[in-house]
Short mmCIF file of C-alpha atoms and ligand atoms in Angstrom, two decimals:
data_model
loop_
_atom_site.label_atom_id
_atom_site.label_comp_id
_atom_site.label_asym_id
_atom_site.label_seq_id
_atom_site.Cartn_x
_atom_site.Cartn_y
_atom_site.Cartn_z
CA MET A 1 -11.10 33.85 0.09
CA GLU A 2 -8.96 32.46 -2.94
CA LYS A 3 -9.05 28.70 -2.87
CA THR A 4 -5.71 27.26 -2.95
CA PHE A 5 -4.79 23.97 -1.32
CA TYR A 6 -1.53 22.01 -0.20
CA ILE A 7 -1.60 18.55 0.65
CA GLU A 8 0.62 16.07 2.51
CA THR A 9 0.19 12.30 2.54
CA PHE A 10 1.35 9.81 4.72
CA GLY A 11 1.19 6.08 4.66
CA CYS A 12 0.32 3.37 2.20
CA GLN A 13 -0.75 3.18 -1.46
CA MET A 14 -4.33 3.23 -0.62
CA ASN A 15 -3.73 6.66 0.96
CA ALA A 16 -1.59 7.97 -1.66
CA HIS A 17 -4.62 6.95 -4.20
CA ASP A 18 -7.07 8.42 -1.86
CA SER A 19 -4.91 11.52 -2.23
CA GLU A 20 -5.10 11.48 -5.89
CA LYS A 21 -8.82 11.34 -5.62
CA VAL A 22 -9.14 14.18 -3.15
CA VAL A 23 -6.83 16.40 -5.24
CA GLY A 24 -9.12 15.64 -8.29
CA THR A 25 -12.05 16.53 -6.38
CA LEU A 26 -10.64 19.75 -5.01
CA LEU A 27 -9.55 20.76 -8.43
CA HIS A 28 -13.11 20.04 -9.83
CA GLU A 29 -14.45 21.99 -6.98
CA GLY A 30 -12.51 25.20 -8.12
CA PHE A 31 -9.54 24.93 -5.97
CA ALA A 32 -5.95 25.37 -7.33
CA GLN A 33 -3.11 23.14 -6.15
CA VAL A 34 0.12 24.84 -4.67
CA GLU A 35 3.58 23.19 -3.82
CA ALA A 36 4.35 24.84 -0.76
CA PRO A 37 2.11 25.20 2.43
CA ASP A 38 2.62 28.83 2.80
CA GLN A 39 1.22 29.54 -0.54
CA ALA A 40 -2.01 27.69 0.51
CA ASN A 41 -5.40 28.64 2.31
CA TYR A 42 -6.23 25.10 2.71
CA ILE A 43 -3.79 22.61 3.94
CA PHE A 44 -4.69 18.97 3.92
CA PHE A 45 -3.10 16.16 5.77
CA ASN A 46 -3.89 12.76 4.65
CA THR A 47 -2.78 10.69 7.71
CA CYS A 48 -1.66 7.28 8.71
CA SER A 49 -2.11 5.40 12.14
CA ILE A 50 -1.00 2.08 11.26
CA ARG A 51 2.08 2.24 14.06
CA ASP A 52 2.31 4.94 16.87
CA LYS A 53 5.20 6.45 14.97
CA ALA A 54 3.13 7.28 11.93
CA GLU A 55 0.53 8.79 14.01
CA GLN A 56 2.99 10.97 16.10
CA LYS A 57 4.34 12.17 12.91
CA VAL A 58 1.02 13.74 12.07
CA PHE A 59 0.70 15.48 15.43
CA ASN A 60 4.17 16.99 15.13
CA ARG A 61 3.26 18.25 11.91
CA LEU A 62 0.21 19.85 13.00
CA GLN A 63 2.18 21.39 15.89
CA HIS A 64 4.51 22.85 13.56
CA PHE A 65 1.37 24.80 11.74
CA LYS A 66 0.11 26.00 15.17
CA ASN A 67 1.34 29.51 14.27
CA SER A 68 2.41 29.30 10.66
CA GLY A 69 -1.00 28.01 9.76
CA LYS A 70 -2.74 31.09 11.19
CA GLY A 71 -5.55 32.47 8.87
CA LYS A 72 -5.45 29.06 7.00
CA ILE A 73 -7.82 26.08 7.10
CA LEU A 74 -6.12 22.73 8.20
CA ALA A 75 -7.86 19.55 7.38
CA VAL A 76 -6.71 16.36 8.79
CA ILE A 77 -8.06 13.44 6.79
CA GLY A 78 -7.50 9.68 6.52
CA CYS A 79 -6.63 7.14 9.35
CA VAL A 80 -5.54 9.21 12.31
CA ALA A 81 -8.78 11.37 11.52
CA GLN A 82 -11.01 8.28 11.82
CA GLN A 83 -9.27 6.95 14.73
CA GLU A 84 -8.91 10.35 16.68
CA GLY A 85 -12.13 11.77 15.64
CA GLU A 86 -13.06 14.90 17.31
CA LYS A 87 -10.37 14.57 19.90
CA ILE A 88 -8.10 16.06 17.25
CA PHE A 89 -9.85 19.57 17.73
CA ASP A 90 -8.76 19.30 21.28
CA ARG A 91 -5.17 18.48 20.71
CA ALA A 92 -5.00 20.86 17.85
CA PRO A 93 -7.61 23.50 17.95
CA HIS A 94 -6.36 25.18 14.69
CA VAL A 95 -7.73 22.16 12.68
CA SER A 96 -11.21 22.67 11.15
CA LEU A 97 -12.01 19.42 9.19
CA VAL A 98 -11.70 16.02 10.54
CA ALA A 99 -12.76 13.30 8.17
CA GLY A 100 -12.06 9.57 7.43
CA SER A 101 -11.83 7.96 4.13
CA ALA A 102 -15.37 6.52 4.41
CA SER A 103 -16.67 9.92 4.31
CA TYR A 104 -14.73 11.31 1.06
CA THR A 105 -17.82 11.06 -0.98
CA LYS A 106 -19.38 13.96 1.16
CA LEU A 107 -16.23 15.95 0.64
CA PRO A 108 -17.81 18.71 -1.53
CA GLU A 109 -20.55 19.01 1.17
CA MET A 110 -17.80 19.38 3.69
CA LEU A 111 -16.00 22.01 1.51
CA VAL A 112 -19.37 24.25 1.23
CA GLN A 113 -19.47 24.06 5.05
CA LEU A 114 -15.88 25.24 5.57
CA GLU A 115 -16.17 27.85 2.96
CA ALA A 116 -19.43 29.15 4.89
CA GLY A 117 -17.33 29.71 7.88
CA ASN A 118 -17.90 26.45 9.80
CA ARG A 119 -14.75 25.82 11.64
CA ARG A 120 -15.51 22.31 13.04
CA VAL A 121 -16.46 20.16 10.36
CA THR A 122 -16.24 16.27 10.53
CA GLY A 123 -16.99 13.18 8.63
CA LEU A 124 -16.63 10.35 10.86
CA SER A 125 -19.10 7.86 10.16
CA LEU A 126 -18.21 4.28 9.36
CA GLU A 127 -21.84 3.17 8.56
CA THR A 128 -21.48 3.39 4.72
CA ASP A 129 -22.01 1.04 1.79
CA GLN A 130 -20.36 3.76 -0.40
CA THR A 131 -16.85 3.46 -2.40
CA PHE A 132 -15.07 6.69 -3.09
CA ASP A 133 -15.02 6.68 -6.99
CA THR A 134 -14.62 9.90 -8.91
CA PRO A 135 -14.04 10.68 -12.57
CA PHE A 136 -11.87 13.32 -11.30
CA THR A 137 -8.89 11.59 -10.01
CA SER A 138 -5.52 13.60 -10.30
CA ARG A 139 -3.03 11.01 -10.97
CA ASP A 140 0.65 11.39 -10.07
CA ASN A 141 2.37 8.79 -12.32
CA PRO A 142 1.59 8.83 -15.88
CA TYR A 143 2.30 5.15 -16.59
CA ARG A 144 1.12 3.08 -13.68
CA GLY A 145 -2.60 3.81 -12.60
CA TRP A 146 -4.03 2.84 -9.21
CA ILE A 147 -7.59 1.69 -9.23
CA THR A 148 -9.34 0.78 -5.73
CA ILE A 149 -11.54 -2.27 -5.92
CA ILE A 150 -12.25 -2.66 -2.41
CA GLU A 151 -12.45 -0.58 0.29
CA GLY A 152 -12.13 -1.21 4.19
CA CYS A 153 -11.51 -4.52 6.06
CA ASP A 154 -13.56 -7.24 7.56
CA LYS A 155 -10.72 -9.26 9.19
CA SER A 156 -9.82 -8.51 12.67
CA CYS A 157 -6.10 -9.08 13.10
CA ALA A 158 -5.44 -8.44 16.65
CA TYR A 159 -2.67 -5.88 15.94
CA CYS A 160 -4.44 -3.86 13.43
CA VAL A 161 -5.93 -0.50 13.32
CA VAL A 162 -7.43 -0.71 9.89
CA PRO A 163 -10.87 -2.13 10.39
CA PHE A 164 -11.37 0.78 12.81
CA THR A 165 -10.03 3.38 10.43
CA ARG A 166 -11.35 2.46 6.94
CA GLY A 167 -14.55 0.65 7.96
CA PRO A 168 -16.37 -2.37 6.60
CA GLU A 169 -15.41 -3.93 3.19
CA ARG A 170 -17.24 -2.45 0.15
CA SER A 171 -16.43 -3.75 -3.22
CA ARG A 172 -17.00 -1.73 -6.35
CA THR A 173 -18.77 -3.19 -9.34
CA SER A 174 -16.59 -5.07 -12.02
CA ALA A 175 -18.25 -2.85 -14.51
CA SER A 176 -16.92 0.33 -13.13
CA VAL A 177 -13.63 -1.33 -12.60
CA ILE A 178 -13.17 -2.33 -16.19
CA GLU A 179 -14.41 0.98 -17.34
CA GLU A 180 -11.67 2.73 -15.37
CA ALA A 181 -9.07 0.39 -16.76
CA SER A 182 -10.13 1.24 -20.24
CA ARG A 183 -10.17 4.89 -19.76
CA LEU A 184 -6.67 4.60 -18.17
CA ALA A 185 -5.47 2.79 -21.15
CA GLY A 186 -7.08 5.10 -23.43
CA LEU A 187 -4.97 7.98 -21.74
CA GLY A 188 -1.90 5.98 -22.44
CA TYR A 189 -1.39 3.91 -19.03
CA SER A 190 -0.09 0.46 -19.66
CA GLU A 191 0.10 -0.57 -15.94
CA ILE A 192 -2.80 -0.97 -13.67
CA GLN A 193 -2.39 -1.45 -9.82
CA LEU A 194 -5.61 -2.81 -8.12
CA LEU A 195 -5.68 -1.55 -4.74
CA GLY A 196 -7.60 -2.78 -1.61
CA GLN A 197 -6.66 -3.63 2.17
CA ASN A 198 -7.66 -7.13 1.25
CA VAL A 199 -8.29 -7.48 -2.52
CA ASN A 200 -8.55 -11.11 -2.44
CA SER A 201 -12.12 -10.72 -0.78
CA TYR A 202 -13.32 -8.76 -3.40
CA ARG A 203 -16.87 -9.53 -4.51
CA ASP A 204 -18.58 -8.01 -7.38
CA PRO A 205 -21.83 -6.44 -5.93
CA SER A 206 -23.72 -6.52 -9.46
CA PRO A 207 -25.37 -9.53 -10.69
CA ALA A 208 -22.18 -10.57 -12.63
CA GLY A 209 -20.72 -11.64 -9.25
CA TRP A 210 -17.12 -11.77 -10.24
CA ASP A 211 -14.56 -12.89 -7.66
CA PHE A 212 -11.19 -11.23 -7.57
CA ALA A 213 -9.45 -13.97 -9.88
CA THR A 214 -12.03 -13.10 -12.42
CA LEU A 215 -11.71 -9.50 -12.17
CA LEU A 216 -7.96 -9.60 -12.20
CA ASP A 217 -7.90 -11.73 -15.43
CA GLN A 218 -10.36 -9.43 -17.14
CA VAL A 219 -8.53 -6.20 -16.31
CA GLY A 220 -5.53 -8.01 -17.67
CA ARG A 221 -7.52 -8.28 -20.91
CA VAL A 222 -8.35 -4.68 -21.42
CA ALA A 223 -6.85 -3.45 -24.60
CA GLY A 224 -3.68 -1.39 -24.36
CA ILE A 225 -3.01 -2.73 -20.64
CA ARG A 226 0.04 -4.43 -20.49
CA ARG A 227 0.85 -5.24 -16.87
CA VAL A 228 -1.56 -5.79 -13.77
CA ARG A 229 -0.53 -5.79 -10.37
CA PHE A 230 -2.57 -5.87 -7.16
CA THR A 231 -2.01 -5.25 -3.32
CA THR A 232 -2.56 -6.21 -0.54
CA SER A 233 -3.57 -9.91 -0.20
CA HIS A 234 -4.64 -11.95 2.80
CA PRO A 235 -3.32 -15.54 2.90
CA ARG A 236 -6.81 -16.63 4.22
CA ASP A 237 -8.54 -15.37 1.05
CA PHE A 238 -5.87 -15.94 -1.29
CA VAL A 239 -7.16 -18.90 -3.44
CA LYS A 240 -5.46 -21.09 -6.11
CA PRO A 241 -7.49 -19.55 -9.09
CA ILE A 242 -5.60 -16.37 -8.62
CA VAL A 243 -2.45 -18.34 -9.24
CA ASP A 244 -4.03 -20.01 -12.18
CA ALA A 245 -4.90 -16.53 -13.76
CA ILE A 246 -1.48 -15.24 -13.29
CA GLU A 247 -0.10 -18.32 -14.91
CA ALA A 248 -2.67 -18.19 -17.98
CA ASN A 249 -2.51 -14.36 -18.49
CA PRO A 250 1.06 -12.94 -19.41
CA ASN A 251 -0.42 -9.33 -18.66
CA LEU A 252 -0.56 -10.08 -14.95
CA CYS A 253 2.76 -9.27 -13.43
CA ASN A 254 4.87 -12.21 -11.78
CA HIS A 255 4.63 -10.90 -8.17
CA VAL A 256 2.40 -11.25 -5.27
CA HIS A 257 2.61 -9.88 -1.75
CA LEU A 258 1.34 -12.03 0.59
CA PRO A 259 2.07 -10.89 4.20
CA VAL A 260 2.55 -13.67 6.59
CA GLN A 261 3.49 -11.58 9.77
CA SER A 262 4.88 -14.64 11.61
CA GLY A 263 6.47 -18.00 11.03
CA SER A 264 4.92 -19.39 14.19
CA SER A 265 1.34 -20.98 14.00
CA ARG A 266 1.28 -20.24 17.66
CA VAL A 267 1.64 -16.36 17.01
CA LEU A 268 -0.45 -16.50 14.13
CA GLU A 269 -3.22 -17.71 16.14
CA ALA A 270 -2.52 -14.93 18.73
CA MET A 271 -2.59 -12.59 15.88
CA GLN A 272 -6.19 -13.89 14.79
CA ARG A 273 -4.66 -14.51 11.31
CA LEU A 274 -6.89 -17.33 10.39
CA TYR A 275 -4.36 -19.37 9.01
CA THR A 276 -1.39 -21.57 10.03
CA ARG A 277 2.09 -21.57 8.73
CA GLU A 278 1.42 -25.01 7.04
CA GLU A 279 -1.82 -23.34 5.40
CA TYR A 280 0.57 -20.39 4.28
CA MET A 281 3.10 -22.80 2.75
CA ASP A 282 0.39 -24.36 0.76
CA ARG A 283 -0.18 -21.05 -1.04
CA ILE A 284 3.57 -20.51 -1.47
CA GLU A 285 3.59 -24.19 -3.00
CA TRP A 286 0.93 -23.06 -5.62
CA MET A 287 2.90 -20.06 -6.72
CA ARG A 288 6.31 -22.12 -6.82
CA GLY A 289 4.53 -24.79 -9.01
CA ALA A 290 3.58 -22.08 -11.56
CA ARG A 291 5.19 -22.16 -14.91
CA ARG A 292 6.55 -18.60 -14.55
CA PRO A 293 8.58 -17.66 -11.64
CA ILE A 294 6.33 -15.52 -9.30
CA ALA A 295 8.15 -13.12 -7.04
CA ILE A 296 6.75 -13.44 -3.53
CA THR A 297 7.04 -10.48 -0.95
CA SER A 298 6.04 -10.26 2.62
CA ASP A 299 5.33 -8.34 5.80
CA ILE A 300 6.78 -9.33 9.00
CA ILE A 301 6.06 -8.11 12.52
CA VAL A 302 8.30 -8.92 15.26
CA GLY A 303 7.60 -8.50 19.16
CA PHE A 304 4.12 -9.30 19.00
CA PRO A 305 3.00 -9.75 22.60
CA GLY A 306 4.14 -13.19 24.03
CA GLU A 307 6.45 -13.84 21.01
CA THR A 308 9.31 -16.18 22.16
CA GLU A 309 12.86 -16.90 21.11
CA LYS A 310 11.49 -20.16 19.56
CA ASP A 311 8.60 -18.29 17.58
CA LEU A 312 11.36 -15.79 16.26
CA GLU A 313 13.46 -18.94 15.27
CA ALA A 314 10.16 -20.09 13.17
CA THR A 315 10.14 -16.76 11.58
CA LEU A 316 13.74 -17.12 10.53
CA ASP A 317 13.15 -20.55 9.28
CA LEU A 318 10.11 -19.44 7.19
CA LEU A 319 12.35 -16.77 5.46
CA ASP A 320 14.75 -19.58 4.72
CA GLU A 321 11.96 -21.68 3.43
CA VAL A 322 10.13 -19.16 1.38
CA LYS A 323 13.13 -17.25 0.19
CA TYR A 324 11.28 -13.98 -0.44
CA ASP A 325 12.26 -11.57 -2.91
CA SER A 326 11.89 -8.83 -0.17
CA ILE A 327 10.11 -8.29 2.90
CA PHE A 328 8.98 -5.22 5.03
CA SER A 329 9.59 -5.85 8.65
CA PHE A 330 8.11 -3.93 11.59
CA LYS A 331 8.31 -3.64 15.31
CA TYR A 332 4.94 -4.57 16.85
CA SER A 333 3.19 -1.32 17.93
CA ARG A 334 0.41 -1.15 20.18
CA ARG A 335 -2.82 0.51 18.38
CA PRO A 336 -5.94 1.88 20.05
CA ASN A 337 -9.24 -0.40 19.81
CA THR A 338 -7.24 -3.58 18.91
CA ALA A 339 -7.59 -6.89 20.51
CA ALA A 340 -3.87 -7.11 21.28
CA LEU A 341 -4.09 -4.39 23.71
CA ALA A 342 -5.37 -6.71 26.28
CA LEU A 343 -2.56 -9.41 25.65
CA GLY A 344 0.06 -9.76 28.52
CA ASP A 345 3.63 -10.26 28.08
CA GLN A 346 4.58 -7.22 26.04
CA ILE A 347 7.92 -7.28 24.54
CA SER A 348 10.48 -4.42 25.56
CA GLU A 349 11.48 -1.93 22.78
CA GLU A 350 15.04 -2.97 22.95
CA GLU A 351 14.18 -6.64 22.71
CA LYS A 352 12.07 -5.62 19.38
CA THR A 353 14.96 -3.68 18.08
CA ARG A 354 17.22 -6.85 18.78
CA ARG A 355 14.79 -9.11 16.86
CA ILE A 356 14.17 -6.85 13.95
CA VAL A 357 17.78 -6.53 13.32
CA ILE A 358 18.21 -10.48 13.25
CA VAL A 359 15.03 -10.75 10.89
CA GLN A 360 16.63 -8.14 8.45
CA GLU A 361 20.06 -9.49 8.56
CA ARG A 362 18.61 -12.86 7.74
CA GLN A 363 16.58 -11.59 4.89
CA ARG A 364 19.35 -9.36 3.59
CA ALA A 365 21.76 -12.58 3.20
CA ILE A 366 18.82 -14.30 1.25
CA GLN A 367 18.17 -11.36 -1.10
CA MET A 368 21.96 -11.11 -1.62
CA ARG A 369 22.18 -14.87 -2.86
CA GLN A 370 19.01 -14.44 -4.86
CA ASN A 371 19.95 -11.43 -6.69
CA ALA A 372 23.23 -13.00 -7.68
CA GLU A 373 21.35 -15.72 -9.15
CA LEU A 374 19.78 -12.94 -11.59
CA LEU A 375 23.17 -12.09 -13.10
CA GLY A 376 23.12 -12.58 -16.86
CA GLU A 377 19.38 -12.66 -17.14
CA VAL A 378 17.38 -10.21 -19.54
CA GLU A 379 14.59 -8.73 -17.89
CA GLU A 380 11.70 -6.44 -19.37
CA LEU A 381 11.35 -3.04 -17.88
CA LEU A 382 8.88 -0.28 -17.66
CA VAL A 383 11.04 2.71 -17.61
CA GLU A 384 9.78 4.80 -14.74
CA GLY A 385 12.35 7.39 -13.61
CA ARG A 386 15.60 8.93 -14.43
CA TYR A 387 18.36 10.02 -12.03
CA GLU A 388 19.37 13.46 -13.23
CA SER A 389 22.74 13.47 -11.30
CA THR A 390 23.94 10.36 -13.05
CA GLY A 391 22.02 10.24 -16.20
CA GLN A 392 20.86 6.69 -15.37
CA TRP A 393 17.12 5.22 -16.09
CA VAL A 394 15.39 3.05 -13.72
CA GLY A 395 12.49 0.75 -14.27
CA ARG A 396 10.62 -2.20 -12.96
CA THR A 397 10.56 -5.88 -13.80
CA THR A 398 7.42 -7.69 -13.89
CA ARG A 399 8.70 -9.47 -10.64
CA ASN A 400 8.67 -5.75 -9.22
CA ARG A 401 12.33 -5.16 -8.93
CA ASN A 402 14.01 -2.04 -9.56
CA LEU A 403 16.83 -2.17 -12.31
CA THR A 404 19.15 0.60 -13.07
CA PHE A 405 20.78 1.06 -16.41
CA SER A 406 22.61 3.61 -18.62
CA SER A 407 21.53 4.81 -21.81
CA SER A 408 22.33 7.89 -24.07
CA ALA A 409 18.68 8.04 -25.37
CA SER A 410 16.85 11.19 -24.86
CA ASP A 411 13.64 9.98 -23.31
CA LEU A 412 12.83 6.45 -22.21
CA LEU A 413 10.11 7.15 -19.75
CA GLY A 414 6.94 5.15 -19.92
CA THR A 415 8.59 2.61 -22.67
CA TYR A 416 9.48 -1.06 -22.32
CA VAL A 417 13.18 -1.98 -22.78
CA ASN A 418 15.05 -5.20 -22.20
CA VAL A 419 17.78 -4.91 -19.86
CA ARG A 420 20.57 -7.59 -18.87
CA VAL A 421 21.35 -7.72 -15.28
CA THR A 422 25.14 -7.05 -14.99
CA ARG A 423 25.53 -6.22 -11.07
CA SER A 424 23.54 -7.26 -8.02
CA GLY A 425 23.53 -6.24 -4.34
CA PRO A 426 21.05 -7.14 -1.70
CA ASN A 427 18.80 -4.24 -2.61
CA ALA A 428 19.77 -3.19 -6.01
CA LEU A 429 20.15 -4.61 -9.53
CA MET A 430 21.99 -3.00 -12.15
CA GLY A 431 22.01 -3.67 -16.05
CA GLU A 432 22.66 -2.55 -19.64
CA LEU A 433 20.42 -2.23 -22.39
CA VAL A 434 19.84 -5.01 -24.79
CA ASN A 435 18.86 -4.12 -28.35
N1 5AD B 501 2.37 -2.89 14.59
C1 5AD B 501 3.42 -3.19 13.50
N2 5AD B 501 3.24 -3.42 12.40
C2 5AD B 501 1.74 -3.38 11.82
N3 5AD B 501 1.15 -3.82 10.83
C3 5AD B 501 -0.01 -3.55 10.83
N4 5AD B 501 -0.39 -3.22 12.10
C4 5AD B 501 0.84 -2.99 12.71
C5 5AD B 501 0.94 -2.83 14.12
N5 5AD B 501 0.13 -2.85 15.08
C6 5AD B 501 2.06 -3.97 9.73
C7 5AD B 501 1.73 -5.50 9.08
C8 5AD B 501 0.81 -5.21 7.77
C9 5AD B 501 1.67 -3.93 7.27
C10 5AD B 501 1.06 -2.91 6.42
O1 5AD B 501 1.89 -3.09 8.47
O2 5AD B 501 2.85 -6.34 8.81
O3 5AD B 501 1.15 -6.01 6.74
FE1 SF4 B 502 -1.70 3.60 7.12
FE2 SF4 B 502 -3.15 1.41 7.20
FE3 SF4 B 502 -4.55 3.76 6.68
FE4 SF4 B 502 -2.75 2.78 5.06
S1 SF4 B 502 -4.73 2.04 5.75
S2 SF4 B 502 -3.01 4.66 5.78
S3 SF4 B 502 -1.22 1.79 6.09
S4 SF4 B 502 -3.39 3.09 8.68
#
């Protein structure tokens, strides 16, 4: 059988980067990638189960391939695969491979089993000290290179499925991270984004023993690297030396994504987040005290079991106090295995919708005001895209803001330009090139 594959990816940046590694591994194993499922013999779904909706999307996609997938090998990998395990074979008997991210190092062996005709191949053990590092990563973006520094999560937030889908924390050696950053710089990448479910708890397993702040600073010192970003941080493990490193090293971008989830200490405790609102605000103060203006973004969950009107008010008040550059907001979704399943006082879907709308409106007003303050400022952008229809370019500032601008230049992609902000809205900034 000809070895062609098609892959669809759902979920977060960790998943998107895992797919780059899976694709690289498949290419190395002699597979050819195709753009449409009907051209492929193997179809991979790299799945997300963070909320019920994401999980349902996967099963809908699988249903779609019940007939059109005949004669093809279907593989479900990633978080839904890990969470549902062999139950996926019951729900979708046309699936042949079910494997979670902690088993990707065994991907070549699993492919051999599939090729040998085995139609029930699994990789579901979470007992691993391995990280999925591969020199064969096939990267989607030619300017910004993702590097996984830590896999898994040892926290136990009451709502979160990730510890069950990605296993225990495993950090890579600092030497292998620096080596990968240097290799990327040599290939022309100028921006590195360090990835992990909780990058702040990074701990170098080699004798060097670097913590996250040291690793971050050192990646920023790799020749050829101009920008370093990282995601995601956990407030409990976000320490002052990280802010000090950003302040001292101009190659570290002026942006921190520090998910708060709720502005109410009572809800934070129920969520088992391991910090209070006050402790969270201490971290915000460290950043606000830095000499460079650091953009701060966050995640908010509304409708966690037991969340009262007063708790919601506390979250709105926190938005006003922090003035985030942007937030992602979510309605609480019940997830298998999680501690919050046992909590009473679930909030109705209608009520969650009402609350998320209020949160989003409040944040929209904040962003409208904040963005208006940027008018006239000159920002350095890494140009990452071009809108063919309007001929405009789009790039990102160190503070992680997209800025659109016009230029008749033939190719600006991957270059750094200075742009003055001339128009602003709650979600968009536009500007003009400064020579
Ligand atoms: N329901 C709603 N949102 C969730 N998140 C994680 N788990 C859930 C859940 N069960 C959100 C958190 C996290 C982001 C990635 O997704 O805000 O920071
Ligand atoms: Fe989705 Fe979380 Fe898995 Fe990322 S780690 S794919 S967000 S469930």
